Coordinates of C-alpha atoms and ligand atoms in Angstrom, one line a residue:
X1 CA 127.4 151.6 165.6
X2 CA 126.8 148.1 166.3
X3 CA 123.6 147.4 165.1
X4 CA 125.3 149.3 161.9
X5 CA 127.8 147.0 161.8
X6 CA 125.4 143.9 161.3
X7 CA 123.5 146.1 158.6
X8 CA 127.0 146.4 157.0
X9 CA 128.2 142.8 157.1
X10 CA 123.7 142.4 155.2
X11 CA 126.1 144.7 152.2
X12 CA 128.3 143.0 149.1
X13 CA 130.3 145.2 146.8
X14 CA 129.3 144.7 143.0
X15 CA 132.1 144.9 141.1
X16 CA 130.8 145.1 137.6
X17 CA 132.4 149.0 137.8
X18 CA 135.8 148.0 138.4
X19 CA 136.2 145.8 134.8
X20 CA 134.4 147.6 132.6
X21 CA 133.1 151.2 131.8
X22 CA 129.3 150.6 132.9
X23 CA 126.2 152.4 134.0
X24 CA 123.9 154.8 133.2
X25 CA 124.6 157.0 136.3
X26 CA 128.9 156.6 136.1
X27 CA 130.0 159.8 134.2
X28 CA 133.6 158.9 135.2
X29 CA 134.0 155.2 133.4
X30 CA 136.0 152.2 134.2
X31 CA 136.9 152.8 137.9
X32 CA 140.8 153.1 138.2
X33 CA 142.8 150.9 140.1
X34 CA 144.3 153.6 142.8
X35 CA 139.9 154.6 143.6
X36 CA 139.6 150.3 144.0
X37 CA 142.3 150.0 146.3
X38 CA 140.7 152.7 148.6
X39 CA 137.2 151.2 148.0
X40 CA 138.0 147.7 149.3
X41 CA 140.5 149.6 151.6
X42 CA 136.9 151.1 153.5
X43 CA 135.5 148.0 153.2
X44 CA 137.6 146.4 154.8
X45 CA 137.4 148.6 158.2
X46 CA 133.5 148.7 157.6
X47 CA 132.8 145.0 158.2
X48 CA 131.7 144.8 154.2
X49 CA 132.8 141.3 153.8
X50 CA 131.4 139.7 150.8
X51 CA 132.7 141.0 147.1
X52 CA 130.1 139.9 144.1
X53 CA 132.2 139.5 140.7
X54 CA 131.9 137.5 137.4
X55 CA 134.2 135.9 134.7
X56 CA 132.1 138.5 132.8
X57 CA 132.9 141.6 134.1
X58 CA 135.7 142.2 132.3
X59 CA 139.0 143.0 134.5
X60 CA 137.0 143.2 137.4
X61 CA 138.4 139.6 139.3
X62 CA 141.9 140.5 137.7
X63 CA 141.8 143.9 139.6
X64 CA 140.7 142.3 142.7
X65 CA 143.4 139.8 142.4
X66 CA 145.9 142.5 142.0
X67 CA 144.6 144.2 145.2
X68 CA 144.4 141.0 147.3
X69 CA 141.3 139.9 148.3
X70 CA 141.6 136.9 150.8
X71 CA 140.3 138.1 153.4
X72 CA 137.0 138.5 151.6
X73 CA 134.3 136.6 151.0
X74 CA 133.9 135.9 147.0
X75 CA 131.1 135.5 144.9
X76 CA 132.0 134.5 141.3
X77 CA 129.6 133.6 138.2
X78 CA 130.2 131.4 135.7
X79 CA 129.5 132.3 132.0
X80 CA 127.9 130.8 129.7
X81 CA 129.4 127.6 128.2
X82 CA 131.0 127.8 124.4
X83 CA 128.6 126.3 121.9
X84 CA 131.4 123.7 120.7
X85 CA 132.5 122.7 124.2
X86 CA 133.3 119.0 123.8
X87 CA 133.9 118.4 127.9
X88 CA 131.5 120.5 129.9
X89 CA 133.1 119.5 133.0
X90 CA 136.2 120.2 132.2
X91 CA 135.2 123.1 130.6
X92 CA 133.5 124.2 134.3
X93 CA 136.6 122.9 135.8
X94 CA 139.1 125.3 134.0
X95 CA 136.7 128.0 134.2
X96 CA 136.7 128.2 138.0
X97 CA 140.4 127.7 137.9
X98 CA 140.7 130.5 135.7
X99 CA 139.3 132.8 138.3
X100 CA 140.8 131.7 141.1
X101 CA 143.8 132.3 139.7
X102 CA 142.9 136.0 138.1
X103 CA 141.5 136.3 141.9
X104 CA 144.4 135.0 143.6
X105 CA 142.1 132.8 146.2
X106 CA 142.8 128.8 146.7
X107 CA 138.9 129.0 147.5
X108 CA 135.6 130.7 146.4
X109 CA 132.5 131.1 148.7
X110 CA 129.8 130.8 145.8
X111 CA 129.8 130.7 142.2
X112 CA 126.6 131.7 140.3
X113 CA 125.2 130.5 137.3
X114 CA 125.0 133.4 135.1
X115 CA 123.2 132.0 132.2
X116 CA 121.4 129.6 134.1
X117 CA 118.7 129.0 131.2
X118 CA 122.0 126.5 129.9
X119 CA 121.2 124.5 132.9
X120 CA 117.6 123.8 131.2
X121 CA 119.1 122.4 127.9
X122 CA 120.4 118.9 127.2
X123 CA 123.8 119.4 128.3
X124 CA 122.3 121.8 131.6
X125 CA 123.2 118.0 134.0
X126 CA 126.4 117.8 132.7
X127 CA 127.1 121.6 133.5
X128 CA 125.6 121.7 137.1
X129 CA 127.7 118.3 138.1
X130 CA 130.9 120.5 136.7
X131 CA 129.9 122.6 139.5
X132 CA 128.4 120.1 142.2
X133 CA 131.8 118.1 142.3
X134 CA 133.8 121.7 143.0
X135 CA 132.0 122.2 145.8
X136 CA 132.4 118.5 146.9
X137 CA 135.5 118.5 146.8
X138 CA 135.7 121.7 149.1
X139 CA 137.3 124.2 146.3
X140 CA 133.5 126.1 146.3
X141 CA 131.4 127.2 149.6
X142 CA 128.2 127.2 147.7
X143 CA 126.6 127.6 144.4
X144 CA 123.8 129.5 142.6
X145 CA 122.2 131.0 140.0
X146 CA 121.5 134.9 138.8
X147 CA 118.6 134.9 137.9
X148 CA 116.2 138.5 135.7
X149 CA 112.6 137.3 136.1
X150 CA 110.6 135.3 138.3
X151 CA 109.4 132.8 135.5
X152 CA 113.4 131.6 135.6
X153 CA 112.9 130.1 138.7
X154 CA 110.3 127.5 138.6
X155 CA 111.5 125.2 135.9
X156 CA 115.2 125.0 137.1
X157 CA 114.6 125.1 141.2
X158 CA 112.6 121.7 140.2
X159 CA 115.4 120.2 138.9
X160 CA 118.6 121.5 140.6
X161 CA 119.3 121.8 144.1
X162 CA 121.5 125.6 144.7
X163 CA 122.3 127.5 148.2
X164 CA 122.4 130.8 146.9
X165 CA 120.0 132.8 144.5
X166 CA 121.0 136.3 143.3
X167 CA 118.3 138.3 142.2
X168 CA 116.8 142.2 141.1
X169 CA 115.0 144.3 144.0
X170 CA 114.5 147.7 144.7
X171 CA 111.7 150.3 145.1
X172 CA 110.1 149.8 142.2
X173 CA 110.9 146.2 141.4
X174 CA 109.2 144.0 143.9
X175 CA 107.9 141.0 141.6
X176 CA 110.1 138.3 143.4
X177 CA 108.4 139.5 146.7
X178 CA 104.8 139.7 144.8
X179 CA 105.4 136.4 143.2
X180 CA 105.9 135.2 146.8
X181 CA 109.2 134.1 145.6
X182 CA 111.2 135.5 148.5
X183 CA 109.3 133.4 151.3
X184 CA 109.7 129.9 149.2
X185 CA 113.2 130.4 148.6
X186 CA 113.9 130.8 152.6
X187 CA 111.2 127.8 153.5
X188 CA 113.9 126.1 150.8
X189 CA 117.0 127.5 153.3
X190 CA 118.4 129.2 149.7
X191 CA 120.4 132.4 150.5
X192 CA 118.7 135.8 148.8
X193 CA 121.0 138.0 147.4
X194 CA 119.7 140.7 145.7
X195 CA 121.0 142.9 142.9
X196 CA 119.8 146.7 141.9
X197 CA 118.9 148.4 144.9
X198 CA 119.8 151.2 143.0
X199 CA 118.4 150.5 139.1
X200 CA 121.8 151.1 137.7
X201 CA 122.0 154.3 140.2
X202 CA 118.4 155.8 138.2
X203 CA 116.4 155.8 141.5
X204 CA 119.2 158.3 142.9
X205 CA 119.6 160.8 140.0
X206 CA 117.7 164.3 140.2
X207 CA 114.5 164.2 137.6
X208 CA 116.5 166.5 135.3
X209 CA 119.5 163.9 135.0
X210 CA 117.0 161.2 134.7
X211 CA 118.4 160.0 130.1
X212 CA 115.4 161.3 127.8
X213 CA 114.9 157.0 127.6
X214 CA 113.0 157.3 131.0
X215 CA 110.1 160.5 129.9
X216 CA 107.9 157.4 129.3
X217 CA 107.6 156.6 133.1
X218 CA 107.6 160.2 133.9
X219 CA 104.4 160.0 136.2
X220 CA 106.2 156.7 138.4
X221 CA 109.2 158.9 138.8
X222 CA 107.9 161.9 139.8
X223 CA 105.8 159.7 142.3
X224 CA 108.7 158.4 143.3
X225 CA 110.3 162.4 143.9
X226 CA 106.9 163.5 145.8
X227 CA 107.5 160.3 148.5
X228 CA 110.7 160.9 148.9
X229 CA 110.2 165.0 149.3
X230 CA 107.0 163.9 151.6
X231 CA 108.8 161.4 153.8
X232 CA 112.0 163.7 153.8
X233 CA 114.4 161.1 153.2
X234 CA 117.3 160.8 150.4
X235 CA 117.2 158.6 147.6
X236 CA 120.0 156.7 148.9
X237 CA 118.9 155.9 152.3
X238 CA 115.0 155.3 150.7
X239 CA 116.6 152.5 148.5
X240 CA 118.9 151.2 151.1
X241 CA 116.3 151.3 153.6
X242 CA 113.6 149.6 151.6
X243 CA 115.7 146.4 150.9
X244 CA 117.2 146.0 154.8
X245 CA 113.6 146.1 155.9
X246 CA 113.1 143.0 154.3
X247 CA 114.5 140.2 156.9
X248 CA 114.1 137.7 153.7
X249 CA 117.3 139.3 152.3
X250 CA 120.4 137.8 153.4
X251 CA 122.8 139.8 151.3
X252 CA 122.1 143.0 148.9
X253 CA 124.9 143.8 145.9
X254 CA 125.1 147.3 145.1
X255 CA 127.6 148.4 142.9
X256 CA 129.4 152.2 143.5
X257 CA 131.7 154.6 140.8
X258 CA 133.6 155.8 143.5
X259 CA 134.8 155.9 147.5
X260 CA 132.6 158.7 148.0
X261 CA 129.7 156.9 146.9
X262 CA 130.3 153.9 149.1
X263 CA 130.9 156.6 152.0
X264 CA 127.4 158.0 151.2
X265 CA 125.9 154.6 151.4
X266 CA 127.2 153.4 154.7
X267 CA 126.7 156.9 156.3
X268 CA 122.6 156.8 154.9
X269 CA 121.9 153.5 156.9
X270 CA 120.7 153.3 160.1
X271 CA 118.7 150.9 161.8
X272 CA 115.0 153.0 160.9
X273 CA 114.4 150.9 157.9
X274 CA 111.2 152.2 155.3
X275 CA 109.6 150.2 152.8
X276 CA 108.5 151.8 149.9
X277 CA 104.7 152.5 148.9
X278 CA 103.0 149.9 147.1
X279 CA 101.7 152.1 144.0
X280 CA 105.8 152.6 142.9
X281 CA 105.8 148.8 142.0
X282 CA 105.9 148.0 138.7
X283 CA 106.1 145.4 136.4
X284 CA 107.3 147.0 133.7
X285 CA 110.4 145.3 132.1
X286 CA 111.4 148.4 129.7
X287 CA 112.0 150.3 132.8
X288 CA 113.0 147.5 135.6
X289 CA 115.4 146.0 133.3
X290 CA 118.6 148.1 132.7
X291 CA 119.1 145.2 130.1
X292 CA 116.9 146.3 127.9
X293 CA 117.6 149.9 128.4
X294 CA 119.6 151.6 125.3
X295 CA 123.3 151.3 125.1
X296 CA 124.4 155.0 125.9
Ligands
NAP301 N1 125.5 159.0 145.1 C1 125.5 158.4 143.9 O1 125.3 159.0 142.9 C2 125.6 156.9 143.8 C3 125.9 156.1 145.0 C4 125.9 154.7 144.8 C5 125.8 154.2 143.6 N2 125.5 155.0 142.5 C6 125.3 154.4 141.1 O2 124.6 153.2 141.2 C7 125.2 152.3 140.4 C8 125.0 150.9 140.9 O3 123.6 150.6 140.9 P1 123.1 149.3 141.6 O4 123.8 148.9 142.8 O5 121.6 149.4 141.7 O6 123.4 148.2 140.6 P2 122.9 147.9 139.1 O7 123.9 148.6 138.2 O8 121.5 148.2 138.9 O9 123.0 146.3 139.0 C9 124.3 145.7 138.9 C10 124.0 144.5 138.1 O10 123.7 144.9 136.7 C11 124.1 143.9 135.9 N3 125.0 144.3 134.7 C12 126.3 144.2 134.6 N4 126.7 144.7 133.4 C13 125.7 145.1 132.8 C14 125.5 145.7 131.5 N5 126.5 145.9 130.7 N6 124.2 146.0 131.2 C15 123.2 145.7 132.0 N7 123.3 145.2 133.2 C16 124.5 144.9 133.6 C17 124.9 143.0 136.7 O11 124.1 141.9 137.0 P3 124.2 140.6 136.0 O12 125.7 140.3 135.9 O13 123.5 139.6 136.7 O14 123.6 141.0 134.7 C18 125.3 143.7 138.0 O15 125.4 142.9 139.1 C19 126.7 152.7 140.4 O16 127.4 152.2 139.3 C20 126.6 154.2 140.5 O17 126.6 154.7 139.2 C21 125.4 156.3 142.6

């Protein structure tokens, strides 16, 4: 239980689920406000400390507001700025305000770029000192970036200093790790966070659930089905198990529909972690992307 309890504090809620209908695996839509209060409810006894939210994700840091979450640990992102925004740092300013007043916290642990190419254009300075000074003056722990491809990282980590980098991983997806991505940003003390451990909850459906979209990658998938039939081990605890092997990880975001989804995720970890086969990596964007995957 112990050693489960450290793997549990390694776990952040996404909460992309509770503020807006989302997912190619959620057949139940925008998760109602009774189902969040029991999720953050388990949480909260299970040593799941750290809650990963946006200004983009619709209602989600107004629900979690609503619930109270100060004894949490909050990770926010920032959008992207307007195009006529006369005073970026203002802009930044009232942003953050904004959520911490839809979250009802004096005080957020990180706040992520979510757009972070904006840091890379001729206003980017302007926009990262908005968020520099927050955490000077104590209102922000640390700050970050979200980041979809491994190219994002060079140009901006050469210019702008962050604590935190949030990024995709899962069975199929290891290019961060490939790209040797994951050891520089630890010899750089930045956090990992990763996002995806799941793929949008495709790496846990049966093949006969799998959306028509996915037939192209038919022979990777039913790869993926044989390793997990030959190694006798659930989809859930393959894809949990995969990313807690990997001591470069300091946090992993997975996102859930309901309580009993979360229940099935902290009851499939234990402390035998598995990392997945090489030959189920791909680099494939079409498929490792759920942003470019068609709008159901
Ligand atoms: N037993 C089960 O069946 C079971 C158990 C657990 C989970 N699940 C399923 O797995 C899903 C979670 O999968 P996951 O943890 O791997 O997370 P994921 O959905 O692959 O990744 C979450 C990230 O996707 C991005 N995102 C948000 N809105 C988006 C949109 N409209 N289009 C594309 N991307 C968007 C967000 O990152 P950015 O904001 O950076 O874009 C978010 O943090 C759950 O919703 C549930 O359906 C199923």
């Amino acid at each position: 239980m112990n050693s489960n309890k450290q793997n549990f504090s390694r776990l952040a809620l996404g909460t992309v689920q509770f503020g807006m209908n989302y997912g190619i695996a959620n057949t139940k839509g925008q998760v109602s406000p009774e189902e969040i209060s029991k999720i953050l409810k388990f949480c909260e006894t299970a040593n799941i400390k750290t809650l990963d939210t946006a200004v983009g994700y619709g209602e989600s840091e107004k629900y979690l507001g609503n619930f109270g979450v100060q004894k949490f640990e909050i990770i926010t992102k920032l959008p992207a700025y307007p195009k006529n925004c006369k005073d970026l740092t203002k802009w930044v300013s009232e942003t953050i305000n904004g959520s911490m007043s839809r979250l009802n916290v004096s005080y957020l642990d990180g706040v992520l770029f979510h757009v972070p190419s904006q840091l890379l254009d001729e206003n980017g300075i302007l926009l990262y000192k908005g968020l520099r000074e927050l955490k000077n003056s104590g209102k922000i722990g640390k700050i970050g970036i979200s980041v979809y491809e491994p190219n994002d990282l060079e140009k901006i980590l050469n210019q702008y200093k962050f604590d935190i980098v949030q990024l995709p991983f899962n069975i199929l997806d290891r290019r961060f790790e490939q790209t040797n991505w994951l050891k520089k940003l630890k010899a750089q003390g930045i956090e990992i966070h990763v996002r995806s451990v799941f793929l949008q909850g495709l790496l846990l459906m049966k093949s006969e659930d799998r959306p028509k979209y996915f037939l192209k990658w038919n022979e990777l998938l039913k790869s993926y089905d044989f390793w997990l039939n030959d190694n006798k081990i659930s989809p859930i605890k393959a894809c949990l198990s995969h990313v807690l092997a990997n001591s470069e990880i300091d946090k992993i975001v997975f996102g859930v529909d309901s309580l009993l989804n979360l229940k099935e995720i902290t009851s499939s970890i234990d402390s035998n972690f598995q990392v997945g086969p090489e030959y189920l990596c791909t680099n494939d964007r079409e498929i490792i992307n759920p942003a470019l995957w068609p709008k159901p």
